[in-house]
XYZ file of C-alpha atoms in Angstrom:
498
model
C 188.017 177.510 41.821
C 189.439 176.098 45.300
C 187.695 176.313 48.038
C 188.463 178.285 50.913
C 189.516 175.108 53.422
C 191.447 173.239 50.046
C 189.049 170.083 49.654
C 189.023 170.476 46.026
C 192.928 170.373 45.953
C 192.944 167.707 48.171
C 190.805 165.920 46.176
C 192.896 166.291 43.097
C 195.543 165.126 44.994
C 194.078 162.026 46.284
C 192.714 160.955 42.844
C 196.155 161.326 41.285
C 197.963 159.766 44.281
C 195.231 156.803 43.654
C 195.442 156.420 39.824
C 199.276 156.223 40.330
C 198.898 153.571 42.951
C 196.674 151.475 41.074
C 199.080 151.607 38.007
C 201.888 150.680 40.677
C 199.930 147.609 41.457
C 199.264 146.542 38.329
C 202.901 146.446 36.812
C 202.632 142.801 37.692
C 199.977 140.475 37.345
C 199.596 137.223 39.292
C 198.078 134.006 38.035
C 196.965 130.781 39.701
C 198.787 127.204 38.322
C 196.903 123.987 39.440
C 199.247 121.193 38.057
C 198.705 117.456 38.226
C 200.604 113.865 37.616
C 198.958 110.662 37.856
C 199.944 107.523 36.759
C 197.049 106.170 36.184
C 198.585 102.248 35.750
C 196.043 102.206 32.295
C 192.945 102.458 34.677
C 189.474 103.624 34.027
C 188.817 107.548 35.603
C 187.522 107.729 38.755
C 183.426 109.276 38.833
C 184.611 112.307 40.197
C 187.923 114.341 40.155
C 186.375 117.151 42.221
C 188.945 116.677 44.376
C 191.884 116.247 42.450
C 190.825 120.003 40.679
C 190.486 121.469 44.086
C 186.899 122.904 42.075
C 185.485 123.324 45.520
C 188.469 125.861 46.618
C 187.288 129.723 46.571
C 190.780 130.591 44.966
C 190.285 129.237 41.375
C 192.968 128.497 38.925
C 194.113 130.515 35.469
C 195.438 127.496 34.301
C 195.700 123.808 34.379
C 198.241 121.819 33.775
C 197.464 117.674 33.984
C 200.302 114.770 33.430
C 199.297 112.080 32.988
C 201.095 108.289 32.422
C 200.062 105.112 31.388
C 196.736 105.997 29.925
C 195.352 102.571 28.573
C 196.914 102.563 25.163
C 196.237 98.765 23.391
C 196.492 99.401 19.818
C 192.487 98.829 19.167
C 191.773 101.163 22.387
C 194.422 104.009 21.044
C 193.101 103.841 17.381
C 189.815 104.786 19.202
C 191.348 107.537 21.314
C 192.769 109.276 18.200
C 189.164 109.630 16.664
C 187.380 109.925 19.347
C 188.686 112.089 23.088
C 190.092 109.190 25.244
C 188.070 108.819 28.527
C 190.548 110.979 30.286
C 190.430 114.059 28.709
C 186.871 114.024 28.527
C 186.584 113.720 32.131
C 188.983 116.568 32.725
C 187.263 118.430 29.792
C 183.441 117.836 30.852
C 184.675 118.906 34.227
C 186.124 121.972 33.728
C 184.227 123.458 30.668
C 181.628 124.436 32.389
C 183.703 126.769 34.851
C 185.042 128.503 32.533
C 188.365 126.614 31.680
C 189.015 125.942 27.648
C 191.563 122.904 26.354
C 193.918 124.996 24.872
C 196.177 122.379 24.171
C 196.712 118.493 24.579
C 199.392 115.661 22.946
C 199.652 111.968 23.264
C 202.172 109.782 23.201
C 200.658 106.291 23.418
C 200.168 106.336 27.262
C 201.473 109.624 27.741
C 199.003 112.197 28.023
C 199.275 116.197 28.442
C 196.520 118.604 29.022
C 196.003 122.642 28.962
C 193.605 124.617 30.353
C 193.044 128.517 30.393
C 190.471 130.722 31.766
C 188.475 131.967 28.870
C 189.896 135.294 29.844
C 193.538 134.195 28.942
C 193.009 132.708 25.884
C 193.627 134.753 23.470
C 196.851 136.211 25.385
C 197.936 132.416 24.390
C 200.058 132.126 21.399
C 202.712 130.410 19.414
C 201.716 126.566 20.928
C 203.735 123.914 19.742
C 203.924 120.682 21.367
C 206.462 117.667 20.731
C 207.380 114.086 21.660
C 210.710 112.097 22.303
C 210.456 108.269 23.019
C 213.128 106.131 25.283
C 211.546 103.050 25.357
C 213.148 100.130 23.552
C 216.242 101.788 22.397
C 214.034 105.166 21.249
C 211.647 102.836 19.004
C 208.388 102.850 21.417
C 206.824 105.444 23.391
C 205.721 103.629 26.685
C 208.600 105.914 27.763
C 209.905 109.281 26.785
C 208.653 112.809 27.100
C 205.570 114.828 25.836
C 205.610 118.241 26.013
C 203.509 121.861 25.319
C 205.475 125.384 24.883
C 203.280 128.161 24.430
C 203.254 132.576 24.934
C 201.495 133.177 28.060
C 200.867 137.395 27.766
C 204.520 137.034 25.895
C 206.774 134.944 27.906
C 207.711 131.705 26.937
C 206.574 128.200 29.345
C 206.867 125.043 28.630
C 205.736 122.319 30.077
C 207.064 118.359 29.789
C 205.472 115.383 31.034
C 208.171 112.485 31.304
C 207.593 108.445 31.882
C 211.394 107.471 32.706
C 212.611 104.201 33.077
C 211.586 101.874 35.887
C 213.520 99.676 38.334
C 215.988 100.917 41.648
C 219.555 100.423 39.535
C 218.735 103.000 36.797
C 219.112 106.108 38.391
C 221.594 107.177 35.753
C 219.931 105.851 33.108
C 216.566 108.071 34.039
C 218.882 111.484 34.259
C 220.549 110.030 30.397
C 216.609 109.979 28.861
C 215.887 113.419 30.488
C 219.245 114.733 28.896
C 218.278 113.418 25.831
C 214.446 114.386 25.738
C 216.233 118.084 26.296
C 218.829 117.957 23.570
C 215.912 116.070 20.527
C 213.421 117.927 21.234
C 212.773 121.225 19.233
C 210.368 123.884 18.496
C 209.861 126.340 15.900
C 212.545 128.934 14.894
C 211.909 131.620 17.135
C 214.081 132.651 20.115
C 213.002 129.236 21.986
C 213.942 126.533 20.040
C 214.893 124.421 22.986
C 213.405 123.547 26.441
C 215.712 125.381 28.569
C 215.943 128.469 26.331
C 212.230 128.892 27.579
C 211.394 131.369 30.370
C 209.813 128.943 33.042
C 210.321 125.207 32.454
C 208.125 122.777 33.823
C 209.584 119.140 34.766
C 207.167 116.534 35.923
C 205.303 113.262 36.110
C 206.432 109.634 37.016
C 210.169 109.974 37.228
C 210.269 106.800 38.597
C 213.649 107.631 40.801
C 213.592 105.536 43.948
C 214.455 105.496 47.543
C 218.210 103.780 48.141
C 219.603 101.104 50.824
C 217.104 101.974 53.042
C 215.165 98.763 53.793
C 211.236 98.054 54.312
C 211.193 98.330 58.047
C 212.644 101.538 58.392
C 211.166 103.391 55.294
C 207.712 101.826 56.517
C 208.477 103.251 59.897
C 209.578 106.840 58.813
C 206.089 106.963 56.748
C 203.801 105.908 59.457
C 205.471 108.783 61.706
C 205.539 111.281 58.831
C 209.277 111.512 59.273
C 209.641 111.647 55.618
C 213.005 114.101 56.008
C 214.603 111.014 56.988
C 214.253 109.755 53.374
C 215.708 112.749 51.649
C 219.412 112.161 51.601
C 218.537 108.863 49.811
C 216.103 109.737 46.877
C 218.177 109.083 44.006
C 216.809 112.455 42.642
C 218.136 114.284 45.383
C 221.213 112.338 45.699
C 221.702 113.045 41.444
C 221.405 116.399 41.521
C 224.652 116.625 43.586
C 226.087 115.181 40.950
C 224.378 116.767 37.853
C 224.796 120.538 37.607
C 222.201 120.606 35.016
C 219.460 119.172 37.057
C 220.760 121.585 40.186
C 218.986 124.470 37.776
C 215.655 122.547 38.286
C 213.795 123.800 42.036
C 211.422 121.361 43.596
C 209.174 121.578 46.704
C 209.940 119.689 50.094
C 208.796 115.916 50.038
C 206.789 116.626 52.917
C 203.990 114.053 51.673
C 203.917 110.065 51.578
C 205.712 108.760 48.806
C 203.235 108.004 46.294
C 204.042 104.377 44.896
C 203.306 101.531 45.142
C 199.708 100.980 46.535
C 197.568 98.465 46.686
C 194.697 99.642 44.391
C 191.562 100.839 45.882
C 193.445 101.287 49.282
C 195.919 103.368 51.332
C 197.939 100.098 51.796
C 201.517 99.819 50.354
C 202.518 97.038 48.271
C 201.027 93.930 50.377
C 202.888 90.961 48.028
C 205.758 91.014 50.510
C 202.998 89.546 53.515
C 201.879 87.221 51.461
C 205.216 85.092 50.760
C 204.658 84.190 54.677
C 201.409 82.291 52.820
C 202.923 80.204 50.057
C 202.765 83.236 47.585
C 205.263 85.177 45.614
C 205.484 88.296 44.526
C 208.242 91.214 43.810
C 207.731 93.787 46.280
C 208.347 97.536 45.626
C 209.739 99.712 47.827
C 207.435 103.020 48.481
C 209.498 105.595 46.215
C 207.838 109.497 45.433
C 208.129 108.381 41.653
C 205.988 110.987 40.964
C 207.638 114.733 40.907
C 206.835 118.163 39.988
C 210.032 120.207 39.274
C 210.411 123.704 37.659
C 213.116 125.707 35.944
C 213.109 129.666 35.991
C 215.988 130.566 33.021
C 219.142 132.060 34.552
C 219.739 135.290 34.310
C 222.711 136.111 31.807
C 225.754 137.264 33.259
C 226.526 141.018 32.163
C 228.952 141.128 29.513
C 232.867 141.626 30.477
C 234.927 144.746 29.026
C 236.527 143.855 25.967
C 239.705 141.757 26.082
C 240.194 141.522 22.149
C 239.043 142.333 18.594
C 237.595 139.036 17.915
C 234.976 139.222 20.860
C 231.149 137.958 19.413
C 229.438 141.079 19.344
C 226.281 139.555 17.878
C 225.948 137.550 21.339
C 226.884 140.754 23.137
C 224.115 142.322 21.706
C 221.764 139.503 22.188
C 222.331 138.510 26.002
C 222.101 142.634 26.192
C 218.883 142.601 24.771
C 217.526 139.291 27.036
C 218.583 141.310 29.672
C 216.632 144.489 28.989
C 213.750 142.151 28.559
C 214.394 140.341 31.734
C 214.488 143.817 33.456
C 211.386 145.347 31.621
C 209.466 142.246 31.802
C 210.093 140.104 35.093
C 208.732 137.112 36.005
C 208.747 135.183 39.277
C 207.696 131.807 40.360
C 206.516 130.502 44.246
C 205.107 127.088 45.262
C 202.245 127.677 47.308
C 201.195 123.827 47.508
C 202.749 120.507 47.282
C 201.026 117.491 48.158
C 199.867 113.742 46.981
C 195.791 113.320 47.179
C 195.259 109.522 48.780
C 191.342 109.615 48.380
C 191.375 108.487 44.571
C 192.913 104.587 44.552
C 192.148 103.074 40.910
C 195.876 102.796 40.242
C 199.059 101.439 41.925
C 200.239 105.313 41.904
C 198.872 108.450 43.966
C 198.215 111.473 41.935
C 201.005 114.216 43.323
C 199.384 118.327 42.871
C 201.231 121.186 42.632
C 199.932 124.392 42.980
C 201.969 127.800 42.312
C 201.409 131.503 41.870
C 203.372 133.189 38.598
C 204.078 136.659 38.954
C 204.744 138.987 35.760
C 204.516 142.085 34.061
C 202.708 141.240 30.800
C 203.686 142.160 27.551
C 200.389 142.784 25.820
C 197.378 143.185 27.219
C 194.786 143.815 24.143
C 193.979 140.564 21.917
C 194.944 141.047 18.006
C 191.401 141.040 17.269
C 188.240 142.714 18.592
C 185.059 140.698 17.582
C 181.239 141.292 18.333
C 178.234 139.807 17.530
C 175.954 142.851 15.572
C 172.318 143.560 16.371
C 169.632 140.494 17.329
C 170.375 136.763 16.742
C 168.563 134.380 15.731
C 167.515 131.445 12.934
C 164.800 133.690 11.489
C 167.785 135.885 9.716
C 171.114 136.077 8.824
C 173.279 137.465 11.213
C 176.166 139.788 10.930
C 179.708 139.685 12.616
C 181.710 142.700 12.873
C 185.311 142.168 13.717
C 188.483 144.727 13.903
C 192.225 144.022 14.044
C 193.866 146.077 17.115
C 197.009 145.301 16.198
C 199.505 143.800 13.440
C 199.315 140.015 12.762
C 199.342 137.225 9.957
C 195.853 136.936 8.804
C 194.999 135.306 5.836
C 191.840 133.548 4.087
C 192.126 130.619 6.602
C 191.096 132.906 9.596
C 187.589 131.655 10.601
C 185.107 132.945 13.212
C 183.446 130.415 15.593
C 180.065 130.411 17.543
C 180.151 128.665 20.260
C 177.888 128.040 23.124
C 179.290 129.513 26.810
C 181.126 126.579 28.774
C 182.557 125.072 25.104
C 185.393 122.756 26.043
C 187.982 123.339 22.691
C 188.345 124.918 19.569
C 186.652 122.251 17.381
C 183.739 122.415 19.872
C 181.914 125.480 17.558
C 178.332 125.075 16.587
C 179.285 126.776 13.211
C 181.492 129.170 11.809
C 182.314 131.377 9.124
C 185.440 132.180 6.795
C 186.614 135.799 7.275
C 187.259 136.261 3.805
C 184.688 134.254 1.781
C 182.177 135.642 4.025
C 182.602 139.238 4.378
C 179.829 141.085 3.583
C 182.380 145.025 3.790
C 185.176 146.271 5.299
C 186.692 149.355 5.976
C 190.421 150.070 7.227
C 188.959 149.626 10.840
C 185.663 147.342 10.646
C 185.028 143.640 8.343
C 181.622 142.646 8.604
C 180.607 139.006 7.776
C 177.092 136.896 7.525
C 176.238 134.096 9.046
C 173.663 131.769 7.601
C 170.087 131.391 9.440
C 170.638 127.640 8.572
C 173.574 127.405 10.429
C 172.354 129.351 13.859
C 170.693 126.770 16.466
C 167.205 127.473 16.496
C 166.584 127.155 20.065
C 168.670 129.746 21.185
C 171.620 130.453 23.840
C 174.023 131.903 25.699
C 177.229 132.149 22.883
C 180.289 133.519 22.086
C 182.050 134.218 18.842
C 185.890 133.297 18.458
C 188.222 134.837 15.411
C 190.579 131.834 15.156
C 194.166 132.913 13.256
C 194.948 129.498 11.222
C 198.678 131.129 10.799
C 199.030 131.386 14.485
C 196.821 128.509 14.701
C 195.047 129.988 18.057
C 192.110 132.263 18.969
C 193.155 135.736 19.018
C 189.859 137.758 19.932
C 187.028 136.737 21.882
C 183.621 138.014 21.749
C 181.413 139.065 25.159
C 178.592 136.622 25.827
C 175.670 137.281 24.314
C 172.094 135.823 23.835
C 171.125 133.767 20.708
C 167.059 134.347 20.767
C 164.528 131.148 20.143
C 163.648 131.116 16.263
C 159.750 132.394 16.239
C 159.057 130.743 13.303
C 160.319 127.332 14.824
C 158.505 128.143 17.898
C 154.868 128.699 15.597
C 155.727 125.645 13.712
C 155.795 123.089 16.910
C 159.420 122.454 15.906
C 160.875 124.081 19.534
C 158.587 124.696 22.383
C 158.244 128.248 23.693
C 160.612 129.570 26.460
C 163.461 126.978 26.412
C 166.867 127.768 26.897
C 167.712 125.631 23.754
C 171.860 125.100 24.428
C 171.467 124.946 28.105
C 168.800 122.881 28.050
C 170.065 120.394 25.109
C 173.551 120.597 26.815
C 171.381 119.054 30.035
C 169.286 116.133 28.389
């Protein structure tokens, strides 16, 4: 019944007119991008890259992106790296695990490093990764140069991201825009929809481009820096001044140089190249020019033009239909792109470079927004019993007797970081059309206990596709009446901490 004065109407009305806003605002979503490239000059990390991360900031990041070139790659230090996480990424890993961030993805070429990091949240929204490598260095034979590169789903669309070290020295301009052109014509990716860079939704360009600053001599340029009149500069980056003439680099959008350029330093100081003071002393040395070598660009995929009206019989109606169908897609599932941040940090001096951060908000409407898989850990944990999994598919995908399930410990830093797991298949203890349950071992569950998760990892996809919510791994009693694990100990927090 309504009352008399209409509330309960009114009420209605209000909930309804609130439901449809909220469903309004949530058409798109918007997501955080911290990106970084350093060239680290094949230094040791710093102690502390707090700053770097902006991990003090209250707005945190969805993802990470880091660049980085000239990790120290000897042949006995790389042969190392390759068993072993380089010093790098374990920095970067060790310091974002525990907030929550997971290494989604990484590649290496020699001194080339990429890195990916999701919220926990996003993960399994992450799908079809791929990553690739194209070397320019000595004629294409050695990858001190080149391009490494990550394309991945992100809630459908496609990114990619590529890391470049281009040739060095003032006079190759050209010859720096000829090794991108040819990193974006060799380098491929599976047969899908995206087998190229630039067929991908959102391109990311970056790391040390190497172009230069032209004619200008030392006086001036040192001049412009010291009065932050870098817009003096512009009109003689040879970046700038090649996109004039390339139309395929005008499609890639950078950020105002409104920082220092970020080469070449003196290490450990804020001090450009000093060699050129000390010819006045009896000493030679090549100086370099400060130059922002080190770039962030980004690509957001052109729109297809609509079709024209028929003009003859032989028109390509397959591509009709296909640019027709990107641009329903396009419609039905936008995405946008703004640079909210872009700046060098000149705290952290252990190499001749200045690491250059970009930060940027992505707007979209999402594609999907339930994993593949639903997973759970059933009833009490613990090493006293064998423990049951129960996991359900929530949609269509290619499992198969590879798929595993992974426990993990909260604040793991990759996939390979689970403290056991178990096969979906060999393990299963019954299934239905909706529910698979499968054991895990007693041996196999840490006896001291912890916060965990469980992870169903799809080896066709090769990704995690469902993620369990947290739950508490209990101390084994037995253990605890046999003196093997004293009483009350948070055993993965605390073992994580010694």
């Amino acid at each position: 019944m309504e009352n008399d004065d209409g509330t309960k109407e009114d009420t209605q009305s209000q909930v309804k007119n609130s439901v449809s806003m909220e469903k309004n605002c949530c058409n798109e979503d918007t997501f955080r991008l911290h990106m970084v490239t350093w060239n680290v000059a094949t230094a040791d990390p710093p102690d502390d890259i707090s700053s770097l991360l902006h991990l003090n900031s209250p707005k945190t990041p969805d993802l990470y992106v880091i660049g980085l070139q000239e990790v120290y790659a000897a042949p006995h230090k790389f042969i190392i790296d390759m068993a072993v996480e380089d010093s790098w990424s374990h920095l970067f890993m060790s310091s974002l695990a525990p907030r929550g961030y997971l290494k989604v993805s990484s590649i290496r070429m020699q001194g080339l490093l990429l890195l990916f990091f999701s919220k926990l949240a996003h993960v399994p929204f992450i799908r079809d990764i791929q990553d690739t490598y194209t070397r320019t260095g000595i004629f294409g034979y050695w990858g001190n140069k080149g391009g490494v590169s990550i394309r991945l789903s992100f809630y459908g669309h496609m990114l990619c991201f590529l890391n470049c070290h281009l040739a060095a020295h003032m006079q190759y301009a050209s010859q720096r825009v000829d090794e991108f052109e040819y990193i974006l014509d060799t380098q491929t990716f599976g047969p899908k929809k995206t087998p190229h860079i630039l067929d991908h939704k959102l391109v990311f360009w970056f790391g040390d481009l190497n172009f230069r600053i032209q004619d200008h001599g030392m006086h001036f340029l040192r001049n412009c820096i010291t009065s932050h009149k870098f817009n003096l500069l512009w009109s003689k980056d040879q970046l700038t001044m090649m996109k004039k003439k390339e139309a395929f680099l005008q499609e890639f959008d950078e950020g105002p140089l409104d920082f220092q350029p970020t080469y070449k330093f003196d290490r450990f100081s804020d001090r450009y190249d000093s060699r050129s003071y000390r010819t006045w002393f009896g000493f030679h040395g090549k100086m370099r020019k400060p130059a922002w070598t080190d770039r962030i660009l980004w690509r957001v995929k052109p729109k297809e033009p609509p079709p024209e009206e028929e003009k003859d019989e032989d028109r390509d109606s397959g591509l009709d239909e296909k640019n027709t169908k990107q641009q329903e897609e396009e419609e039905e599932f936008p995405l946008k792109l703004r640079q909210d941040s872009y700046t060098s940090n000149m705290e952290y001096g252990v190499s001749d470079h200045k690491p250059v951060i970009g930060i940027f908000t992505l707007e979209l409407r999402k594609m999907y927004e339930t994993p593949l898989v639903r997973v759970c850990a059933e009833g009490e944990w613990s090493a006293d019993f064998d423990a049951m999994v129960i996991y359900s598919p929530l949609q269509p995908f290619p499992s198969s007797a590879w798929d595993w399930i992974g426990l993990y410990k909260v604040g793991f830093r990759s996939v390979s970081d689970y403290i056991t797991y178990t096969w979906v298949k060999d393990d299963e203890v019954s299934f239905n059309d909706e529910l698979t349950q499968v054991y895990v071992s007693k041996d196999e569950i840490p006896v001291l206990g912890g916060e965990c998760v469980l992870c169903y990892y799809c080896s066709t996809l090769q990704c995690i596709v469902g993620i369990s919510s947290p739950f508490k791994v209990q101390e084994s009693k037995v253990a605890v009446e046999e003196g093997l694990a004293p009483e009350n100990i948070n055993g993965l927090d605390k073992a994580t901490a010694s």
